[in-house]
mmCIF file of C-alpha atoms and ligand atoms in Angstrom:
data_model
loop_
_atom_site.group_PDB
_atom_site.id
_atom_site.type_symbol
_atom_site.label_atom_id
_atom_site.label_comp_id
_atom_site.label_asym_id
_atom_site.label_seq_id
_atom_site.Cartn_x
_atom_site.Cartn_y
_atom_site.Cartn_z
ATOM 1 C CA UNK A 1 19.318 6.478 -19.350
ATOM 2 C CA UNK A 2 15.520 7.573 -17.744
ATOM 3 C CA UNK A 3 15.705 6.123 -14.522
ATOM 4 C CA UNK A 4 12.975 3.049 -14.157
ATOM 5 C CA UNK A 5 9.801 3.853 -12.086
ATOM 6 C CA UNK A 6 8.155 2.094 -9.401
ATOM 7 C CA UNK A 7 5.008 2.860 -7.831
ATOM 8 C CA UNK A 8 2.681 2.040 -4.324
ATOM 9 C CA UNK A 9 0.974 3.612 -1.845
ATOM 10 C CA UNK A 10 -1.216 2.986 1.344
ATOM 11 C CA UNK A 11 -4.672 4.067 2.007
ATOM 12 C CA UNK A 12 -5.082 6.349 4.243
ATOM 13 C CA UNK A 13 -7.257 4.271 6.963
ATOM 14 C CA UNK A 14 -5.421 4.628 10.070
ATOM 15 C CA UNK A 15 -1.454 4.575 10.645
ATOM 16 C CA UNK A 16 0.775 1.956 9.485
ATOM 17 C CA UNK A 17 2.100 -1.081 11.059
ATOM 18 C CA UNK A 18 5.062 -3.854 11.098
ATOM 19 C CA UNK A 19 3.003 -5.887 8.121
ATOM 20 C CA UNK A 20 3.260 -2.310 6.370
ATOM 21 C CA UNK A 21 6.657 -2.353 6.906
ATOM 22 C CA UNK A 22 7.544 -5.682 6.178
ATOM 23 C CA UNK A 23 5.323 -6.005 3.358
ATOM 24 C CA UNK A 24 6.441 -2.995 1.483
ATOM 25 C CA UNK A 25 7.750 -0.051 2.886
ATOM 26 C CA UNK A 26 11.255 -1.501 4.040
ATOM 27 C CA UNK A 27 11.448 -2.251 -0.025
ATOM 28 C CA UNK A 28 10.321 1.119 -0.832
ATOM 29 C CA UNK A 29 13.291 3.036 1.348
ATOM 30 C CA UNK A 30 15.643 0.521 -0.548
ATOM 31 C CA UNK A 31 14.740 1.145 -3.464
ATOM 32 C CA UNK A 32 14.132 5.324 -3.670
ATOM 33 C CA UNK A 33 17.182 5.849 -5.046
ATOM 34 C CA UNK A 34 17.874 3.362 -7.384
ATOM 35 C CA UNK A 35 13.746 4.059 -9.161
ATOM 36 C CA UNK A 36 12.215 7.171 -9.814
ATOM 37 C CA UNK A 37 9.031 6.387 -6.348
ATOM 38 C CA UNK A 38 5.279 7.464 -7.173
ATOM 39 C CA UNK A 39 3.603 6.725 -3.504
ATOM 40 C CA UNK A 40 0.033 7.312 -3.494
ATOM 41 C CA UNK A 41 -2.010 8.113 -0.724
ATOM 42 C CA UNK A 42 -4.839 6.120 -2.057
ATOM 43 C CA UNK A 43 -8.019 7.652 -0.651
ATOM 44 C CA UNK A 44 -10.713 6.944 -2.976
ATOM 45 C CA UNK A 45 -9.652 2.878 -2.199
ATOM 46 C CA UNK A 46 -11.130 3.994 1.207
ATOM 47 C CA UNK A 47 -14.619 4.411 -0.214
ATOM 48 C CA UNK A 48 -15.011 1.429 -1.570
ATOM 49 C CA UNK A 49 -15.225 -0.109 2.284
ATOM 50 C CA UNK A 50 -15.853 2.846 3.902
ATOM 51 C CA UNK A 51 -18.216 6.040 2.195
ATOM 52 C CA UNK A 52 -19.704 7.478 4.570
ATOM 53 C CA UNK A 53 -19.299 11.393 5.814
ATOM 54 C CA UNK A 54 -17.724 10.538 8.401
ATOM 55 C CA UNK A 55 -15.286 8.492 7.583
ATOM 56 C CA UNK A 56 -14.295 10.763 4.135
ATOM 57 C CA UNK A 57 -14.245 13.196 7.081
ATOM 58 C CA UNK A 58 -11.039 11.301 8.600
ATOM 59 C CA UNK A 59 -9.087 10.733 5.888
ATOM 60 C CA UNK A 60 -6.792 14.272 5.778
ATOM 61 C CA UNK A 61 -5.782 13.058 9.192
ATOM 62 C CA UNK A 62 -5.172 9.962 8.100
ATOM 63 C CA UNK A 63 -3.426 11.060 4.734
ATOM 64 C CA UNK A 64 -0.925 13.429 6.745
ATOM 65 C CA UNK A 65 0.022 10.102 9.022
ATOM 66 C CA UNK A 66 0.746 8.508 6.512
ATOM 67 C CA UNK A 67 3.107 11.107 4.730
ATOM 68 C CA UNK A 68 4.680 10.550 8.471
ATOM 69 C CA UNK A 69 5.226 7.011 8.882
ATOM 70 C CA UNK A 70 6.702 7.140 5.646
ATOM 71 C CA UNK A 71 9.586 10.148 6.302
ATOM 72 C CA UNK A 72 10.114 8.566 9.658
ATOM 73 C CA UNK A 73 10.768 5.234 8.089
ATOM 74 C CA UNK A 74 13.378 6.934 5.947
ATOM 75 C CA UNK A 75 11.943 7.741 3.008
ATOM 76 C CA UNK A 76 12.933 11.147 1.366
ATOM 77 C CA UNK A 77 9.924 13.540 0.481
ATOM 78 C CA UNK A 78 12.920 15.620 -1.988
ATOM 79 C CA UNK A 79 13.663 12.175 -4.045
ATOM 80 C CA UNK A 80 10.143 10.951 -4.599
ATOM 81 C CA UNK A 81 6.332 11.882 -5.107
ATOM 82 C CA UNK A 82 3.613 11.364 -2.711
ATOM 83 C CA UNK A 83 0.744 12.322 -4.017
ATOM 84 C CA UNK A 84 -3.183 12.322 -2.961
ATOM 85 C CA UNK A 85 -5.031 10.358 -5.341
ATOM 86 C CA UNK A 86 -7.912 12.239 -5.510
ATOM 87 C CA UNK A 87 -6.511 15.368 -6.231
ATOM 88 C CA UNK A 88 -5.598 13.535 -9.457
ATOM 89 C CA UNK A 89 -8.643 13.818 -12.042
ATOM 90 C CA UNK A 90 -7.049 11.933 -14.534
ATOM 91 C CA UNK A 91 -7.045 8.522 -13.288
ATOM 92 C CA UNK A 92 -10.605 8.515 -12.826
ATOM 93 C CA UNK A 93 -10.826 8.736 -16.372
ATOM 94 C CA UNK A 94 -8.244 6.215 -17.198
ATOM 95 C CA UNK A 95 -10.341 3.883 -14.430
ATOM 96 C CA UNK A 96 -13.144 4.327 -17.109
ATOM 97 C CA UNK A 97 -11.218 3.293 -19.531
ATOM 98 C CA UNK A 98 -10.067 -0.034 -18.400
ATOM 99 C CA UNK A 99 -13.292 -0.825 -16.938
ATOM 100 C CA UNK A 100 -13.790 -1.822 -20.661
ATOM 101 C CA UNK A 101 -11.435 -4.342 -20.890
ATOM 102 C CA UNK A 102 -12.169 -6.690 -17.878
ATOM 103 C CA UNK A 103 -14.757 -9.160 -17.103
ATOM 104 C CA UNK A 104 -16.628 -9.652 -14.432
ATOM 105 C CA UNK A 105 -16.043 -13.086 -13.812
ATOM 106 C CA UNK A 106 -12.285 -12.352 -13.491
ATOM 107 C CA UNK A 107 -13.329 -9.586 -10.818
ATOM 108 C CA UNK A 108 -15.054 -12.101 -8.874
ATOM 109 C CA UNK A 109 -12.010 -14.589 -8.767
ATOM 110 C CA UNK A 110 -9.582 -12.218 -6.859
ATOM 111 C CA UNK A 111 -9.719 -13.347 -3.563
ATOM 112 C CA UNK A 112 -8.518 -10.476 -1.603
ATOM 113 C CA UNK A 113 -11.460 -8.622 -2.899
ATOM 114 C CA UNK A 114 -13.622 -11.254 -0.907
ATOM 115 C CA UNK A 115 -11.523 -10.427 2.650
ATOM 116 C CA UNK A 116 -12.028 -6.953 2.148
ATOM 117 C CA UNK A 117 -15.734 -7.331 2.160
ATOM 118 C CA UNK A 118 -15.710 -9.649 5.102
ATOM 119 C CA UNK A 119 -13.417 -7.776 7.349
ATOM 120 C CA UNK A 120 -15.429 -4.449 6.463
ATOM 121 C CA UNK A 121 -18.658 -6.385 7.365
ATOM 122 C CA UNK A 122 -20.239 -6.253 4.222
ATOM 123 C CA UNK A 123 -23.391 -8.523 3.283
ATOM 124 C CA UNK A 124 -22.758 -7.976 -0.382
ATOM 125 C CA UNK A 125 -20.206 -6.976 -2.803
ATOM 126 C CA UNK A 126 -20.332 -3.096 -4.113
ATOM 127 C CA UNK A 127 -19.665 -2.342 -7.400
ATOM 128 C CA UNK A 128 -16.330 0.044 -6.837
ATOM 129 C CA UNK A 129 -15.236 -2.934 -4.592
ATOM 130 C CA UNK A 130 -15.417 -5.088 -6.959
ATOM 131 C CA UNK A 131 -13.675 -2.538 -9.368
ATOM 132 C CA UNK A 132 -10.888 -1.498 -6.470
ATOM 133 C CA UNK A 133 -7.546 -3.654 -8.909
ATOM 134 C CA UNK A 134 -9.090 -1.691 -11.413
ATOM 135 C CA UNK A 135 -8.908 1.603 -10.083
ATOM 136 C CA UNK A 136 -5.623 0.488 -8.821
ATOM 137 C CA UNK A 137 -4.398 -0.646 -11.970
ATOM 138 C CA UNK A 138 -4.856 3.103 -13.003
ATOM 139 C CA UNK A 139 -2.729 4.100 -10.484
ATOM 140 C CA UNK A 140 -0.300 2.049 -11.404
ATOM 141 C CA UNK A 141 0.184 3.009 -15.339
ATOM 142 C CA UNK A 142 -0.742 6.494 -14.937
ATOM 143 C CA UNK A 143 3.419 7.007 -14.204
ATOM 144 C CA UNK A 144 3.998 3.795 -16.353
ATOM 145 C CA UNK A 145 5.919 2.066 -13.524
ATOM 146 C CA UNK A 146 7.821 -0.481 -13.821
ATOM 147 C CA UNK A 147 7.552 -2.417 -10.193
ATOM 148 C CA UNK A 148 5.124 -2.493 -7.952
ATOM 149 C CA UNK A 149 6.503 -3.202 -4.220
ATOM 150 C CA UNK A 150 3.556 -4.105 -2.145
ATOM 151 C CA UNK A 151 2.132 -7.439 0.030
ATOM 152 C CA UNK A 152 1.156 -10.721 -0.781
ATOM 153 C CA UNK A 153 -2.209 -9.782 -0.579
ATOM 154 C CA UNK A 154 -2.121 -7.238 -3.551
ATOM 155 C CA UNK A 155 -0.115 -9.509 -6.050
ATOM 156 C CA UNK A 156 -3.184 -10.591 -8.069
ATOM 157 C CA UNK A 157 -4.226 -6.809 -8.486
ATOM 158 C CA UNK A 158 -0.667 -6.694 -10.114
ATOM 159 C CA UNK A 159 -1.244 -9.356 -12.135
ATOM 160 C CA UNK A 160 -4.827 -8.028 -13.173
ATOM 161 C CA UNK A 161 -2.672 -4.365 -13.769
ATOM 162 C CA UNK A 162 -0.158 -6.819 -16.006
ATOM 163 C CA UNK A 163 -3.254 -8.094 -18.354
ATOM 164 C CA UNK A 164 -5.068 -4.449 -18.620
ATOM 165 C CA UNK A 165 -1.879 -2.857 -19.850
ATOM 166 C CA UNK A 166 -1.076 -5.817 -22.434
ATOM 167 C CA UNK A 167 -4.767 -5.307 -23.463
ATOM 168 C CA UNK A 168 -4.480 -1.647 -24.426
ATOM 169 C CA UNK A 169 -1.504 -2.083 -25.807
ATOM 170 C CA UNK A 170 -2.874 -4.718 -28.259
ATOM 171 C CA UNK A 171 -6.288 -2.771 -28.929
ATOM 172 C CA UNK A 172 -4.730 0.472 -29.255
ATOM 173 C CA UNK A 173 -0.746 0.586 -29.530
ATOM 174 C CA UNK A 174 1.949 0.431 -26.992
ATOM 175 C CA UNK A 175 1.761 2.617 -24.308
ATOM 176 C CA UNK A 176 2.272 0.391 -20.806
ATOM 177 C CA UNK A 177 5.428 -0.888 -19.535
ATOM 178 C CA UNK A 178 4.077 -4.276 -18.060
ATOM 179 C CA UNK A 179 5.098 -3.851 -14.516
ATOM 180 C CA UNK A 180 6.492 -6.253 -12.193
ATOM 181 C CA UNK A 181 5.650 -7.155 -8.666
ATOM 182 C CA UNK A 182 7.641 -7.190 -5.799
ATOM 183 C CA UNK A 183 6.848 -8.465 -2.150
ATOM 184 C CA UNK A 184 8.429 -7.679 0.689
ATOM 185 C CA UNK A 185 10.614 -9.764 2.728
ATOM 186 C CA UNK A 186 7.385 -10.976 4.301
ATOM 187 C CA UNK A 187 4.825 -11.198 2.282
ATOM 188 C CA UNK A 188 2.356 -11.454 5.080
ATOM 189 C CA UNK A 189 2.926 -10.685 8.697
ATOM 190 C CA UNK A 190 0.687 -12.430 11.012
ATOM 191 C CA UNK A 191 -1.136 -10.136 13.727
ATOM 192 C CA UNK A 192 -0.456 -10.194 17.082
ATOM 193 C CA UNK A 193 -3.639 -12.382 17.204
ATOM 194 C CA UNK A 194 -1.962 -15.116 15.124
ATOM 195 C CA UNK A 195 -4.515 -14.218 12.214
ATOM 196 C CA UNK A 196 -2.563 -14.772 8.723
ATOM 197 C CA UNK A 197 -2.771 -10.975 8.299
ATOM 198 C CA UNK A 198 -1.982 -8.195 10.491
ATOM 199 C CA UNK A 199 -4.473 -5.157 9.375
ATOM 200 C CA UNK A 200 -5.811 -1.957 11.083
ATOM 201 C CA UNK A 201 -9.241 -3.177 10.325
ATOM 202 C CA UNK A 202 -8.679 -6.109 12.052
ATOM 203 C CA UNK A 203 -7.375 -4.714 15.727
ATOM 204 C CA UNK A 204 -4.654 -7.126 15.468
ATOM 205 C CA UNK A 205 -1.646 -4.550 14.331
ATOM 206 C CA UNK A 206 1.698 -3.202 16.443
ATOM 207 C CA UNK A 207 1.911 0.482 14.375
ATOM 208 C CA UNK A 208 5.237 1.708 13.875
ATOM 209 C CA UNK A 209 4.444 5.098 16.445
ATOM 210 C CA UNK A 210 3.004 2.711 19.126
ATOM 211 C CA UNK A 211 4.836 4.160 22.101
ATOM 212 C CA UNK A 212 7.263 1.507 23.909
ATOM 213 C CA UNK A 213 4.398 0.697 26.847
ATOM 214 C CA UNK A 214 1.669 -0.100 23.893
ATOM 215 C CA UNK A 215 4.528 -2.513 22.277
ATOM 216 C CA UNK A 216 4.728 -3.603 25.497
ATOM 217 C CA UNK A 217 0.701 -4.515 26.807
ATOM 218 C CA UNK A 218 0.622 -5.508 22.680
ATOM 219 C CA UNK A 219 3.467 -8.188 23.594
ATOM 220 C CA UNK A 220 2.584 -9.777 26.585
ATOM 221 C CA UNK A 221 -0.849 -9.903 25.239
ATOM 222 C CA UNK A 222 0.092 -11.681 22.276
ATOM 223 C CA UNK A 223 -0.732 -15.753 21.127
ATOM 224 C CA UNK A 224 1.538 -17.868 21.647
ATOM 225 C CA UNK A 225 1.747 -21.933 21.285
ATOM 226 C CA UNK A 226 -2.199 -22.287 22.777
ATOM 227 C CA UNK A 227 -1.364 -26.334 24.195
ATOM 228 C CA UNK A 228 1.606 -24.367 26.450
ATOM 229 C CA UNK A 229 0.031 -24.569 29.320
ATOM 230 C CA UNK A 230 3.019 -24.093 31.168
ATOM 231 C CA UNK A 231 7.026 -23.368 31.093
ATOM 232 C CA UNK A 232 8.210 -26.783 30.999
ATOM 233 C CA UNK A 233 6.136 -28.060 28.148
ATOM 234 C CA UNK A 234 7.572 -28.236 25.137
ATOM 235 C CA UNK A 235 6.278 -25.424 22.411
ATOM 236 C CA UNK A 236 5.878 -25.051 18.878
ATOM 237 C CA UNK A 237 7.766 -22.664 17.643
ATOM 238 C CA UNK A 238 7.261 -23.121 13.390
ATOM 239 C CA UNK A 239 4.353 -20.767 13.329
ATOM 240 C CA UNK A 240 4.420 -19.405 16.540
ATOM 241 C CA UNK A 241 3.344 -15.369 15.914
ATOM 242 C CA UNK A 242 6.029 -14.470 19.073
ATOM 243 C CA UNK A 243 9.264 -16.483 17.164
ATOM 244 C CA UNK A 244 8.114 -15.305 13.847
ATOM 245 C CA UNK A 245 8.510 -11.168 15.020
ATOM 246 C CA UNK A 246 11.639 -12.404 16.707
ATOM 247 C CA UNK A 247 13.056 -13.274 13.357
ATOM 248 C CA UNK A 248 12.000 -10.701 11.523
ATOM 249 C CA UNK A 249 12.997 -7.804 14.374
ATOM 250 C CA UNK A 250 15.710 -9.003 16.156
ATOM 251 C CA UNK A 251 18.546 -8.492 14.708
ATOM 252 C CA UNK A 252 20.340 -10.649 17.932
ATOM 253 C CA UNK A 253 19.837 -14.236 16.296
ATOM 254 C CA UNK A 254 22.225 -15.752 18.704
ATOM 255 C CA UNK A 255 19.634 -14.563 21.279
ATOM 256 C CA UNK A 256 16.806 -16.105 18.930
ATOM 257 C CA UNK A 257 18.468 -19.243 18.676
ATOM 258 C CA UNK A 258 18.702 -19.681 22.185
ATOM 259 C CA UNK A 259 15.384 -18.535 23.070
ATOM 260 C CA UNK A 260 14.408 -21.113 20.272
ATOM 261 C CA UNK A 261 16.143 -23.640 21.368
ATOM 262 C CA UNK A 262 14.818 -23.259 24.778
ATOM 263 C CA UNK A 263 11.503 -23.200 23.981
ATOM 264 C CA UNK A 264 11.318 -26.306 22.460
ATOM 265 C CA UNK A 265 12.618 -28.044 25.199
ATOM 266 C CA UNK A 266 10.453 -26.462 27.761
ATOM 267 C CA UNK A 267 13.058 -24.349 29.237
ATOM 268 C CA UNK A 268 12.183 -21.198 28.704
ATOM 269 C CA UNK A 269 8.426 -19.309 29.694
ATOM 270 C CA UNK A 270 6.720 -17.211 27.767
ATOM 271 C CA UNK A 271 7.150 -13.697 29.521
ATOM 272 C CA UNK A 272 11.185 -14.298 28.903
ATOM 273 C CA UNK A 273 10.299 -14.773 25.088
ATOM 274 C CA UNK A 274 8.114 -12.214 24.877
ATOM 275 C CA UNK A 275 10.186 -9.197 27.426
ATOM 276 C CA UNK A 276 12.864 -10.123 24.832
ATOM 277 C CA UNK A 277 10.712 -9.282 21.478
ATOM 278 C CA UNK A 278 9.653 -6.388 23.496
ATOM 279 C CA UNK A 279 13.024 -4.905 23.894
ATOM 280 C CA UNK A 280 13.735 -6.062 20.055
ATOM 281 C CA UNK A 281 10.703 -4.400 18.781
ATOM 282 C CA UNK A 282 10.956 -1.084 20.523
ATOM 283 C CA UNK A 283 14.510 -0.866 19.416
ATOM 284 C CA UNK A 284 13.697 -1.159 15.743
ATOM 285 C CA UNK A 285 10.938 1.344 16.615
ATOM 286 C CA UNK A 286 12.923 3.952 19.048
ATOM 287 C CA UNK A 287 14.921 5.524 16.047
ATOM 288 C CA UNK A 288 11.135 6.083 13.775
ATOM 289 C CA UNK A 289 9.640 7.243 16.737
ATOM 290 C CA UNK A 290 12.024 10.106 17.130
ATOM 291 C CA UNK A 291 11.798 10.956 13.807
ATOM 292 C CA UNK A 292 8.178 10.737 13.562
ATOM 293 C CA UNK A 293 7.724 13.778 16.423
ATOM 294 C CA UNK A 294 10.330 15.096 14.794
ATOM 295 C CA UNK A 295 8.760 16.196 11.771
ATOM 296 C CA UNK A 296 5.465 16.428 13.214
ATOM 297 C CA UNK A 297 6.605 19.286 15.040
ATOM 298 C CA UNK A 298 7.292 21.137 11.867
ATOM 299 C CA UNK A 299 4.170 23.327 10.842
ATOM 300 C CA UNK A 300 2.672 22.455 7.648
ATOM 301 C CA UNK A 301 5.833 20.661 6.474
ATOM 302 C CA UNK A 302 3.598 17.407 5.454
ATOM 303 C CA UNK A 303 0.953 19.141 3.730
ATOM 304 C CA UNK A 304 3.498 21.129 1.573
ATOM 305 C CA UNK A 305 4.843 17.578 0.522
ATOM 306 C CA UNK A 306 1.740 15.901 -0.123
ATOM 307 C CA UNK A 307 1.148 19.547 -2.078
ATOM 308 C CA UNK A 308 4.156 19.226 -4.385
ATOM 309 C CA UNK A 309 4.154 15.736 -4.980
ATOM 310 C CA UNK A 310 0.321 15.937 -6.364
ATOM 311 C CA UNK A 311 1.468 19.156 -8.451
ATOM 312 C CA UNK A 312 4.041 16.742 -9.939
ATOM 313 C CA UNK A 313 2.009 13.792 -10.339
ATOM 314 C CA UNK A 314 -0.953 15.293 -11.939
ATOM 315 C CA UNK A 315 1.200 16.827 -14.434
ATOM 316 C CA UNK A 316 2.518 12.742 -15.187
ATOM 317 C CA UNK A 317 -1.682 11.852 -15.278
ATOM 318 C CA UNK A 318 -1.889 14.817 -17.896
ATOM 319 C CA UNK A 319 0.639 13.275 -20.679
ATOM 320 C CA UNK A 320 -0.351 10.060 -19.878
ATOM 321 C CA UNK A 321 -4.132 10.267 -20.188
ATOM 322 C CA UNK A 322 -3.533 12.370 -23.371
ATOM 323 C CA UNK A 323 -1.297 9.752 -24.813
ATOM 324 C CA UNK A 324 -4.054 7.401 -23.646
ATOM 325 C CA UNK A 325 -6.943 8.919 -25.386
ATOM 326 C CA UNK A 326 -4.532 9.632 -28.387
ATOM 327 C CA UNK A 327 -3.604 5.977 -28.904
ATOM 328 C CA UNK A 328 -7.596 4.964 -28.764
ATOM 329 C CA UNK A 329 -8.606 7.839 -30.919
ATOM 330 C CA UNK A 330 -11.265 9.244 -28.213
ATOM 331 C CA UNK A 331 -9.730 12.589 -28.371
ATOM 332 C CA UNK A 332 -9.808 12.477 -31.860
ATOM 333 C CA UNK A 333 -13.664 12.779 -31.835
ATOM 334 C CA UNK A 334 -14.222 15.528 -30.327
ATOM 335 C CA UNK A 335 -11.220 17.465 -31.803
ATOM 336 C CA UNK A 336 -12.816 16.653 -35.295
ATOM 337 C CA UNK A 337 -16.307 17.980 -33.811
ATOM 338 C CA UNK A 338 -14.798 21.043 -32.236
ATOM 339 C CA UNK A 339 -13.298 22.125 -35.599
ATOM 340 C CA UNK A 340 -15.891 21.487 -37.913
ATOM 341 C CA UNK A 341 -18.424 23.747 -35.345
ATOM 342 C CA UNK A 342 -15.926 26.320 -35.270
ATOM 343 C CA UNK A 343 -15.594 26.269 -39.193
ATOM 344 C CA UNK A 344 -19.580 26.212 -39.601
ATOM 345 C CA UNK A 345 -20.147 29.403 -36.478
ATOM 346 C CA UNK A 346 -17.046 31.156 -38.824
ATOM 347 C CA UNK A 347 -18.711 30.500 -42.197
ATOM 348 C CA UNK A 348 -22.358 32.080 -40.882
ATOM 349 C CA UNK A 349 -20.825 35.275 -39.613
HETATM 350 P P1 ATP B 6 -7.270 -2.162 5.930
HETATM 351 O O1 ATP B 6 -7.078 -3.422 6.568
HETATM 352 O O2 ATP B 6 -7.220 -0.912 5.686
HETATM 353 O O3 ATP B 6 -7.098 -2.838 4.292
HETATM 354 P P2 ATP B 6 -3.875 -2.570 5.271
HETATM 355 O O4 ATP B 6 -3.289 -3.005 6.812
HETATM 356 O O5 ATP B 6 -4.667 -4.237 4.588
HETATM 357 O O6 ATP B 6 -5.632 -1.861 5.551
HETATM 358 P P3 ATP B 6 -3.751 -1.385 2.905
HETATM 359 O O7 ATP B 6 -3.664 0.060 2.638
HETATM 360 O O8 ATP B 6 -5.030 -1.900 2.178
HETATM 361 O O9 ATP B 6 -3.213 -1.915 4.648
HETATM 362 O O10 ATP B 6 -2.279 -2.166 2.386
HETATM 363 C C1 ATP B 6 -0.784 -1.708 1.803
HETATM 364 C C2 ATP B 6 0.466 -2.109 1.831
HETATM 365 O O11 ATP B 6 0.586 -2.911 2.658
HETATM 366 C C3 ATP B 6 0.036 -3.190 0.661
HETATM 367 O O12 ATP B 6 1.272 -3.192 -0.274
HETATM 368 C C4 ATP B 6 -0.146 -4.751 1.818
HETATM 369 O O13 ATP B 6 -0.048 -5.337 0.703
HETATM 370 C C5 ATP B 6 0.779 -4.377 2.483
HETATM 371 N N1 ATP B 6 0.389 -5.120 4.085
HETATM 372 C C6 ATP B 6 -0.800 -5.050 4.046
HETATM 373 N N2 ATP B 6 -1.020 -5.320 5.701
HETATM 374 C C7 ATP B 6 0.368 -6.449 5.171
HETATM 375 C C8 ATP B 6 0.578 -7.428 6.276
HETATM 376 N N3 ATP B 6 0.170 -7.704 7.250
HETATM 377 N N4 ATP B 6 1.894 -7.915 5.743
HETATM 378 C C9 ATP B 6 2.501 -7.396 4.944
HETATM 379 N N5 ATP B 6 2.147 -6.382 3.591
HETATM 380 C C10 ATP B 6 1.294 -5.975 4.292
HETATM 381 MG MG1 MG B 7 -6.000 -3.619 2.568
#
């Protein structure tokens, strides 16, 4: 039996952080052998909030960084297809067909788009940003994926993809699977500033490639319980970012329980809690950093990975678009006209 498929990916707007890891990357690493995986380097999506030439110029660097992060975390590039979205032109066409199947009010109800516009300081919603989830549907349906591992903020986008796939199948016949969403271990990891989402654009992230010193600095500046002005005052553990990170990244569960107990009863200072978190995070990140450095030193390797993956994705996209156009009857229009034109030319000569 053929393997079921995964599609997911990231916008090349910077390096990956701990939120990406727990939201999606961890599931990718876990499922990469069980599924046939397509990982999209979604550069067209960066244009929705950053269309300037200067931002476009940064895409290549960010794209390579994403791939370094993937491989450093354990993605095997020989097993998975890692590809550049903008180099797969069929997806642009798929996007257009899908645009006909969604209403504007349906898109306006998607909460993440407003958040994106806000964090990008956009006064009004660009048409392309409103259409972001439609392009994402084209990405997901291109390899006819069964499963989409993403963070919580993307759940509503996958829901729209399911609606589009159903609508297409209803109108033209069964071409697409209805993909399922898979939310990570932590659907939305808090930022170091206590904001509900760690994000590249909010300057509240710990990156997978941050040095041990930087991690220490970021942790020591982390937001904790604001009411706790002294170490001997009982503090709140629930919802406290420092303890959320301890729960997720500190494998020494005994240490975490001891810290929580002492925090609640005013018997431990923030400094100790943060030092232990720094140690846990660096323990988690050390092997990732080592692998990243190793891969980065192999000249041209990352470009080759992207090239190979993109060629495979192109082939897949060509087949899907062909199936779509055939089901819709769109390809038949041109086929008939060109055949008649050919016959007319021949009969004249
Ligand atoms: P940007 O700020 O540029 O939008 P981002 O940090 O939101 O970047 P994306 O590339 O938009 O990252 O998201 C990539 C994937 O990572 C998505 O599946 C998203 O849901 C997930 N993700 C991003 N941030 C978090 C987070 N803090 N917690 C859990 N998952 C996250
Ligand atoms: Mg985002």
